[in-house]
Tab-separated table of C-alpha atoms in Angstrom:
chain	number	residue	atom	x	y	z
A	305	LEU	CA	-51.906	87.118	107.540
A	306	ASP	CA	-55.339	85.753	106.669
A	307	MET	CA	-54.878	83.704	103.542
A	308	GLU	CA	-58.633	83.335	103.083
A	309	ASP	CA	-58.745	87.041	102.169
A	310	ALA	CA	-55.386	87.338	100.394
A	311	PRO	CA	-56.001	88.043	96.693
A	312	GLU	CA	-54.021	85.779	94.393
A	313	LYS	CA	-53.252	88.692	92.066
A	314	ARG	CA	-50.861	90.188	94.644
A	315	VAL	CA	-48.502	87.243	94.158
A	316	ALA	CA	-45.907	87.619	91.425
A	317	ASP	CA	-46.723	85.485	88.399
A	318	LEU	CA	-43.537	83.435	88.339
A	319	PRO	CA	-43.094	80.072	86.587
A	320	ASP	CA	-43.356	77.173	89.039
A	321	ASP	CA	-39.850	75.903	88.254
A	322	LEU	CA	-38.290	79.283	89.031
A	323	LEU	CA	-40.377	79.691	92.186
A	324	VAL	CA	-39.359	76.235	93.421
A	325	GLU	CA	-35.712	77.070	92.790
A	326	ILE	CA	-36.023	80.294	94.821
A	327	LEU	CA	-37.920	78.686	97.689
A	328	SER	CA	-35.493	75.751	97.875
A	329	ARG	CA	-32.763	78.186	98.991
A	330	LEU	CA	-34.704	79.382	102.044
A	331	PRO	CA	-34.267	78.087	105.604
A	332	ALA	CA	-37.107	76.093	107.119
A	333	LYS	CA	-38.480	78.813	109.392
A	334	THR	CA	-38.700	81.372	106.581
A	335	LEU	CA	-40.205	78.776	104.269
A	336	CYS	CA	-42.898	78.083	106.821
A	337	ARG	CA	-43.926	81.755	106.758
A	338	PHE	CA	-44.000	81.789	102.954
A	339	LYS	CA	-46.785	79.210	102.992
A	340	CYS	CA	-49.018	82.101	104.074
A	341	VAL	CA	-48.405	84.112	100.895
A	342	SER	CA	-51.094	82.409	98.825
A	343	LYS	CA	-52.939	79.141	98.350
A	344	SER	CA	-50.951	78.410	95.194
A	345	TRP	CA	-47.630	78.800	97.042
A	346	ARG	CA	-48.828	76.544	99.839
A	347	ALA	CA	-49.921	73.895	97.318
A	348	LEU	CA	-46.610	74.158	95.482
A	349	MET	CA	-44.576	73.663	98.661
A	350	SER	CA	-46.771	70.742	99.747
A	351	ASP	CA	-46.554	68.934	96.402
A	352	PRO	CA	-44.706	65.590	96.890
A	353	ALA	CA	-42.840	66.271	93.627
A	354	HIS	CA	-41.180	69.334	95.176
A	355	ARG	CA	-41.280	68.735	98.917
A	356	HIS	CA	-37.935	66.923	99.033
A	357	MET	CA	-36.191	70.023	97.642
A	358	PHE	CA	-37.166	72.270	100.556
A	359	ALA	CA	-35.584	72.652	103.963
A	360	HIS	CA	-37.577	71.019	106.747
A	361	ALA	CA	-38.092	72.240	110.279
A	362	MET	CA	-36.000	70.289	112.742
A	363	PRO	CA	-38.180	68.049	114.938
A	364	CYS	CA	-38.106	69.008	118.581
A	365	PHE	CA	-39.435	67.548	121.808
A	366	PHE	CA	-40.933	68.633	125.071
A	367	PHE	CA	-40.285	66.377	128.033
A	368	CYS	CA	-41.899	66.262	131.459
A	369	ARG	CA	-39.718	67.203	134.410
A	370	TYR	CA	-39.890	66.278	138.049
A	371	TYR	CA	-41.613	69.255	139.550
A	372	ASP	CA	-42.649	70.276	143.049
A	373	ASN	CA	-45.114	73.139	142.882
A	374	ASP	CA	-45.021	73.511	146.686
A	375	THR	CA	-41.345	74.459	146.830
A	376	ILE	CA	-40.645	76.169	143.481
A	377	PRO	CA	-43.092	78.674	141.944
A	378	PHE	CA	-44.099	77.791	138.405
A	379	PRO	CA	-42.582	80.808	136.571
A	380	LEU	CA	-39.132	79.912	137.948
A	381	ALA	CA	-39.204	76.232	137.010
A	382	PRO	CA	-41.795	75.133	134.428
A	383	PRO	CA	-42.597	71.392	134.620
A	384	TRP	CA	-41.373	70.706	131.097
A	385	GLY	CA	-38.132	70.967	129.196
A	386	PHE	CA	-37.260	71.317	125.536
A	387	VAL	CA	-34.688	69.723	123.249
A	388	THR	CA	-34.123	69.765	119.494
A	389	ALA	CA	-33.643	66.554	117.545
A	390	GLU	CA	-29.951	67.403	117.222
A	391	GLY	CA	-29.619	67.765	120.972
A	392	ASP	CA	-27.907	71.133	120.670
A	393	GLY	CA	-30.286	72.951	122.985
A	394	GLY	CA	-31.303	75.359	120.209
A	395	LEU	CA	-34.123	77.802	120.651
A	396	PRO	CA	-37.612	76.319	120.247
A	397	LEU	CA	-39.891	77.440	117.445
A	398	VAL	CA	-42.527	78.176	120.103
A	399	ASP	CA	-42.502	79.779	123.535
A	400	SER	CA	-41.317	76.824	125.635
A	401	THR	CA	-42.825	78.334	128.801
A	402	LEU	CA	-46.285	78.214	127.171
A	403	SER	CA	-46.841	81.715	128.542
A	404	PHE	CA	-49.839	82.159	126.264
A	405	LEU	CA	-51.779	79.515	128.218
A	406	PRO	CA	-53.885	80.449	131.259
A	407	ALA	CA	-52.040	80.205	134.577
A	408	SER	CA	-54.254	77.295	135.648
A	409	ALA	CA	-53.264	75.286	132.581
A	410	ARG	CA	-49.562	75.888	133.277
A	411	GLY	CA	-49.586	74.986	136.947
A	412	GLY	CA	-52.737	73.049	137.759
A	413	ASP	CA	-52.663	69.323	138.368
A	414	ILE	CA	-55.562	68.350	136.112
A	415	GLU	CA	-54.551	70.557	133.202
A	416	LEU	CA	-50.917	69.452	133.320
A	417	ARG	CA	-51.930	65.815	133.194
A	418	LEU	CA	-54.117	66.522	130.181
A	419	LEU	CA	-51.214	68.359	128.535
A	420	GLN	CA	-49.070	65.248	128.949
A	421	ARG	CA	-51.766	62.962	127.538
A	422	ALA	CA	-52.444	65.073	124.464
A	423	SER	CA	-51.100	64.202	121.025
A	424	PRO	CA	-49.462	66.564	120.119
A	425	PRO	CA	-49.113	67.721	123.725
A	426	ALA	CA	-50.420	71.255	123.188
A	427	LEU	CA	-51.811	73.602	120.592
A	428	LEU	CA	-48.679	75.711	120.237
A	429	THR	CA	-49.486	78.739	118.093
A	430	GLY	CA	-47.922	81.525	120.132
A	431	GLN	CA	-51.392	82.692	121.025
A	432	ARG	CA	-54.286	81.300	122.981
A	433	LYS	CA	-57.679	80.408	121.536
A	434	SER	CA	-60.645	79.494	123.704
A	435	LEU	CA	-62.866	76.750	122.318
A	436	LYS	CA	-66.599	76.668	122.732
A	437	SER	CA	-67.623	74.151	125.385
A	438	SER	CA	-68.717	70.744	124.103
A	439	SER	CA	-72.129	69.262	124.797
A	440	GLN	CA	-71.011	68.160	128.234
A	441	SER	CA	-67.914	68.863	130.242
A	442	LEU	CA	-65.807	65.712	130.342
A	443	ILE	CA	-63.486	66.924	133.113
A	444	THR	CA	-64.601	69.025	136.059
A	445	THR	CA	-62.762	67.600	139.090
A	446	ILE	CA	-59.658	65.540	139.766
A	447	ASP	CA	-61.897	62.575	140.598
A	448	ASP	CA	-63.597	63.038	137.254
A	449	PHE	CA	-60.220	62.951	135.530
A	450	TYR	CA	-59.303	59.577	137.030
A	451	ALA	CA	-62.793	58.187	136.402
A	452	LYS	CA	-62.927	59.121	132.710
A	453	ALA	CA	-59.201	59.324	131.882
A	454	CYS	CA	-59.694	61.663	128.946
A	455	SER	CA	-57.109	62.135	126.223
A	456	ALA	CA	-56.911	64.800	123.552
A	457	ALA	CA	-55.461	65.138	120.072
A	458	LEU	CA	-54.911	67.977	117.633
A	459	GLY	CA	-55.605	67.369	113.949
A	460	SER	CA	-54.189	69.758	111.348
A	461	ASP	CA	-52.776	69.520	107.841
A	462	PRO	CA	-51.727	72.991	106.602
A	463	SER	CA	-51.113	71.600	103.105
A	464	VAL	CA	-54.838	70.853	102.816
A	465	SER	CA	-56.575	73.450	104.987
A	466	PRO	CA	-55.657	76.311	107.339
A	467	HIS	CA	-58.158	75.009	109.895
A	468	PHE	CA	-57.693	72.483	112.673
A	469	HIS	CA	-59.668	69.957	114.697
A	470	VAL	CA	-59.485	69.015	118.353
A	471	PHE	CA	-60.400	65.449	119.302
A	472	GLN	CA	-61.514	64.928	122.901
A	473	LEU	CA	-61.666	61.272	123.941
A	474	GLU	CA	-63.772	59.956	126.778
A	475	GLU	CA	-62.569	56.636	128.123
A	476	LYS	CA	-64.107	54.208	130.558
A	477	GLN	CA	-62.315	51.654	132.679
A	478	HIS	CA	-62.923	47.930	132.443
A	479	SER	CA	-60.830	45.841	134.805
A	480	TYR	CA	-57.284	47.235	134.365
A	481	ASP	CA	-57.821	48.589	130.855
A	482	HIS	CA	-59.478	51.636	129.299
A	483	PHE	CA	-61.724	51.655	126.268
A	484	VAL	CA	-62.905	54.588	124.162
A	485	ASN	CA	-66.516	55.364	124.999
A	486	ALA	CA	-66.997	58.522	122.911
A	487	VAL	CA	-65.127	61.121	120.875
A	488	GLU	CA	-66.067	64.788	120.612
A	489	ILE	CA	-64.542	66.753	117.733
A	490	TYR	CA	-64.161	70.524	117.463
A	491	SER	CA	-63.726	72.284	114.106
A	492	SER	CA	-62.061	75.708	113.961
A	493	GLU	CA	-63.844	76.300	110.656
A	494	THR	CA	-67.385	75.887	111.995
A	495	GLY	CA	-66.690	76.661	115.659
A	496	THR	CA	-68.834	73.709	116.702
A	497	TRP	CA	-68.457	70.267	118.264
A	498	VAL	CA	-69.737	66.973	116.854
A	499	GLY	CA	-69.903	63.664	118.688
A	500	TRP	CA	-69.103	60.089	117.750
A	501	SER	CA	-69.495	56.770	119.548
A	502	PRO	CA	-68.391	53.238	118.569
A	503	GLN	CA	-71.883	52.039	119.556
A	504	ASN	CA	-71.694	48.621	121.186
A	505	ARG	CA	-68.063	47.930	120.342
A	506	ARG	CA	-65.323	48.392	122.930
A	507	LEU	CA	-62.134	49.894	121.556
A	508	TYR	CA	-59.361	49.180	124.044
A	509	MET	CA	-56.787	51.883	123.368
A	510	THR	CA	-53.089	51.394	124.085
A	511	GLY	CA	-52.423	55.137	124.144
A	512	HIS	CA	-50.811	56.155	120.835
A	513	MET	CA	-52.506	58.523	118.372
A	514	THR	CA	-51.693	60.364	115.166
A	515	TYR	CA	-53.681	62.564	112.785
A	516	PHE	CA	-53.134	61.711	109.138
A	517	SER	CA	-55.092	62.043	105.891
A	518	GLY	CA	-58.172	63.477	107.591
A	519	PHE	CA	-58.464	60.754	110.245
A	520	LEU	CA	-57.372	60.371	113.831
A	521	HIS	CA	-55.631	56.990	114.145
A	522	LEU	CA	-55.584	55.253	117.532
A	523	THR	CA	-53.687	52.102	118.464
A	524	MET	CA	-55.765	49.326	120.019
A	525	TRP	CA	-55.022	46.017	121.643
A	526	TYR	CA	-54.236	42.949	119.528
A	527	GLY	CA	-52.791	44.724	116.498
A	528	VAL	CA	-55.711	46.970	115.520
A	529	ILE	CA	-55.784	50.643	114.536
A	530	ALA	CA	-59.082	52.530	114.832
A	531	MET	CA	-59.724	55.509	112.546
A	532	VAL	CA	-62.205	58.350	113.159
A	533	ASP	CA	-62.693	61.112	110.593
A	534	ALA	CA	-62.661	64.795	111.523
A	535	LYS	CA	-66.424	65.150	110.985
A	536	GLY	CA	-67.375	62.211	113.193
A	537	GLN	CA	-69.248	60.636	110.297
A	538	SER	CA	-66.959	57.777	109.344
A	539	TRP	CA	-64.855	55.284	111.226
A	540	ARG	CA	-63.260	51.883	110.678
A	541	THR	CA	-60.531	49.614	111.980
A	542	ILE	CA	-57.542	48.205	110.121
A	543	GLY	CA	-55.352	45.328	111.165
A	544	VAL	CA	-51.587	45.446	111.447
A	545	PRO	CA	-49.084	42.613	111.011
A	546	LEU	CA	-48.403	40.695	114.216
A	547	ASN	CA	-45.872	38.009	113.257
A	548	GLY	CA	-44.628	37.408	116.779
A	549	SER	CA	-45.129	40.994	117.987
A	550	ARG	CA	-47.054	42.124	121.055
A	551	GLY	CA	-49.830	43.940	119.184
A	552	LYS	CA	-49.275	47.103	121.286
A	553	GLY	CA	-47.489	49.219	118.703
A	554	PHE	CA	-46.844	52.890	118.002
A	555	VAL	CA	-48.551	54.651	115.078
A	556	GLY	CA	-47.300	57.738	113.277
A	557	HIS	CA	-46.690	58.978	109.755
A	558	SER	CA	-43.610	59.750	107.745
A	559	GLN	CA	-43.004	60.853	104.170
A	560	GLY	CA	-46.685	60.714	103.287
A	561	ARG	CA	-47.450	57.223	104.613
A	562	LEU	CA	-48.978	55.859	107.788
A	563	THR	CA	-46.259	54.073	109.756
A	564	TYR	CA	-46.520	51.463	112.499
A	565	VAL	CA	-43.816	50.030	114.741
A	566	ASP	CA	-44.009	47.185	117.243
A	567	VAL	CA	-41.715	44.992	119.313
A	568	ARG	CA	-41.312	41.476	117.955
A	569	THR	CA	-40.343	38.933	120.582
A	570	ARG	CA	-39.605	35.939	118.341
A	571	PRO	CA	-37.157	34.632	117.277
A	572	LYS	CA	-35.246	37.434	119.014
A	573	CYS	CA	-36.433	40.723	120.428
A	574	SER	CA	-36.485	43.387	117.711
A	575	LEU	CA	-38.254	46.516	116.571
A	576	VAL	CA	-40.221	46.057	113.322
A	577	ILE	CA	-41.414	49.034	111.267
A	578	TYR	CA	-44.197	48.866	108.679
A	579	ALA	CA	-45.584	51.367	106.159
A	580	LEU	CA	-49.196	51.209	104.947
A	581	GLU	CA	-49.353	51.043	101.160
A	582	ASP	CA	-53.106	50.536	100.694
A	583	TYR	CA	-55.865	51.404	103.177
A	584	ASN	CA	-58.609	49.394	101.487
A	585	GLY	CA	-56.553	46.242	101.147
A	586	GLU	CA	-54.788	46.791	104.505
A	587	TRP	CA	-51.528	46.137	102.692
A	588	TRP	CA	-48.478	46.783	104.851
A	589	THR	CA	-44.863	46.502	103.771
A	590	LEU	CA	-41.995	45.737	106.132
A	591	LYS	CA	-39.919	48.899	106.049
A	592	HIS	CA	-37.183	48.030	108.536
A	593	LYS	CA	-36.181	45.716	111.357
A	594	VAL	CA	-33.550	46.279	114.048
A	595	SER	CA	-32.726	44.291	117.155
A	596	ILE	CA	-33.330	45.776	120.600
A	597	ALA	CA	-29.717	44.941	121.446
A	598	ALA	CA	-28.514	47.129	118.554
A	599	LEU	CA	-30.620	50.052	119.773
A	600	PHE	CA	-29.897	49.894	123.494
A	601	GLY	CA	-26.612	48.013	123.625
A	602	ARG	CA	-28.338	45.306	125.694
A	603	GLU	CA	-31.222	42.871	125.482
A	604	LYS	CA	-34.724	43.949	126.461
A	605	LEU	CA	-35.324	43.867	130.215
A	606	PRO	CA	-38.609	42.936	131.926
A	607	ASN	CA	-39.156	46.505	133.158
A	608	ASP	CA	-38.541	48.121	129.763
A	609	PRO	CA	-41.601	49.851	128.229
A	610	ASP	CA	-43.643	47.734	125.844
A	611	ASN	CA	-42.813	50.162	123.055
A	612	PRO	CA	-39.985	52.714	123.457
A	613	VAL	CA	-40.769	54.776	120.338
A	614	ALA	CA	-41.278	58.530	120.806
A	615	ALA	CA	-41.838	59.646	117.188
A	616	PHE	CA	-41.047	59.208	113.500
A	617	HIS	CA	-39.222	61.915	111.629
A	618	PRO	CA	-41.841	63.347	109.243
A	619	ASP	CA	-39.469	63.741	106.295
A	620	CYS	CA	-36.837	60.991	106.425
A	621	ASP	CA	-36.124	57.433	107.607
A	622	ARG	CA	-35.330	58.345	111.179
A	623	LEU	CA	-36.868	57.020	114.376
A	624	PHE	CA	-36.811	58.613	117.841
A	625	PHE	CA	-36.952	56.432	120.948
A	626	TYR	CA	-36.075	56.556	124.620
A	627	ASP	CA	-34.255	54.342	127.088
A	628	ARG	CA	-36.130	54.801	130.330
A	629	LEU	CA	-33.972	52.491	132.418
A	630	SER	CA	-30.530	53.734	131.382
A	631	GLY	CA	-30.695	57.396	132.310
A	632	LYS	CA	-33.971	58.071	130.455
A	633	ARG	CA	-32.097	59.050	127.336
A	634	LEU	CA	-33.760	60.346	124.172
A	635	MET	CA	-32.125	58.729	121.157
A	636	SER	CA	-32.492	58.549	117.386
A	637	TYR	CA	-31.977	55.743	114.895
A	638	ASP	CA	-31.117	56.324	111.228
A	639	MET	CA	-32.621	53.397	109.311
A	640	ASN	CA	-30.486	53.891	106.220
A	641	GLN	CA	-27.143	54.127	108.009
A	642	ARG	CA	-28.218	51.888	110.920
A	643	ARG	CA	-26.737	54.430	113.299
A	644	VAL	CA	-27.866	55.169	116.864
A	645	GLN	CA	-27.308	58.655	118.306
A	646	VAL	CA	-27.972	59.931	121.828
A	647	ILE	CA	-29.839	63.241	121.591
A	648	CYS	CA	-30.026	64.121	125.262
A	649	ASP	CA	-29.781	62.605	128.710
A	650	PRO	CA	-31.779	64.964	130.955
A	651	SER	CA	-31.345	64.242	134.640
A	652	ASP	CA	-34.746	65.607	135.612
A	653	VAL	CA	-37.097	63.880	133.158
A	654	SER	CA	-40.057	62.361	134.963
A	655	ASP	CA	-40.765	58.668	134.739
A	656	GLU	CA	-43.948	58.918	132.663
A	657	ILE	CA	-45.226	56.282	130.260
A	658	ARG	CA	-44.383	58.653	127.418
A	659	PRO	CA	-41.711	61.059	128.712
A	660	PHE	CA	-41.008	62.782	125.365
A	661	PHE	CA	-43.479	64.507	123.033
A	662	LEU	CA	-42.765	65.491	119.452
A	663	VAL	CA	-43.594	69.119	118.676
A	664	CYS	CA	-44.571	69.750	115.064
A	665	PRO	CA	-44.863	73.467	114.229
A	666	VAL	CA	-48.285	74.076	112.699
A	667	VAL	CA	-49.214	77.135	110.673
A	668	LEU	CA	-52.801	78.021	111.579
A	669	LEU	CA	-53.666	80.794	109.229
A	670	ASP	CA	-57.128	81.735	110.397
A	671	LEU	CA	-57.884	81.777	114.102
A	672	ARG	CA	-60.672	84.325	113.954
A	673	PRO	CA	-63.561	83.402	116.233
A	674	ARG	CA	-66.643	82.208	114.419
A	675	ASP	CA	-69.483	82.588	116.895
A	676	VAL	CA	-67.654	80.539	119.536
């Protein structure tokens, strides 16, 4: 359904209170479809005053498996698995085989690596859309991949617009670290790419990204978050609280606020979670703190990842993390009840830096090509 062409007069003229009451009784998957009925319905369901009354889609994760393409053909054993946040092995909201992608993107070495480095890991719409090439191809060979180490991110907020943006990051290596050299941004609305560069400043990225409030947020060394807008016209950096932490945190968003989590090493090793209250004043509030021992049942070991966080729950005070050394388990932590739950313990998860990827179903209402 193309909401851009859907006349508002076709929607029943019901009072908002009655409509909210009706919609609050629907399951999450049906509710997601109802956002396509009209712009007014989508705005009503996205309103913070009503959002807590509606069912929310259960977060789910893809994880990377050990995979040998030489011995097992791809269709028989795809190199990724799927698990819901409840760990019940329920059916995914998307085709977990990614059958709508080209065969090269599902089995090729370069494309699979890019899929793992993306945030979210793939544009999962149930259909494939080819994007117009950017001004220059960032990846053409496997050597080019290792030289430029490109990452990608998808930016979409269905409550604001049915369109999406793709951020393509070009990185350069300096010593043992990578810094962002340029960002190219694709808009599904215009069908064009725009470029952005931090000029003479080196932004050393630690690898975590999230799209929120019209900006792509990227974690940098020494407790800094860089922000680039979807038009490539505006960017800035904001500081995060250090207070004994490593300054290599994880950024996400939950319940309408940008959220940052880092590992504090003093006085004892713990996970500290902050929420951003004011962008201009860079005012963060301490949302929660929990010891590493309480999460893992042991103290932090030297070979543990710098930051074990996989994702924030978008609608409640719940954190997802992984224990890479003890069976590579995916776990969740309820901040209100201070309860740890093991979601899954897959035996074949690969030992990647980020083994689990949160999949957020996105309703893209207009994927018609626009001179692309």
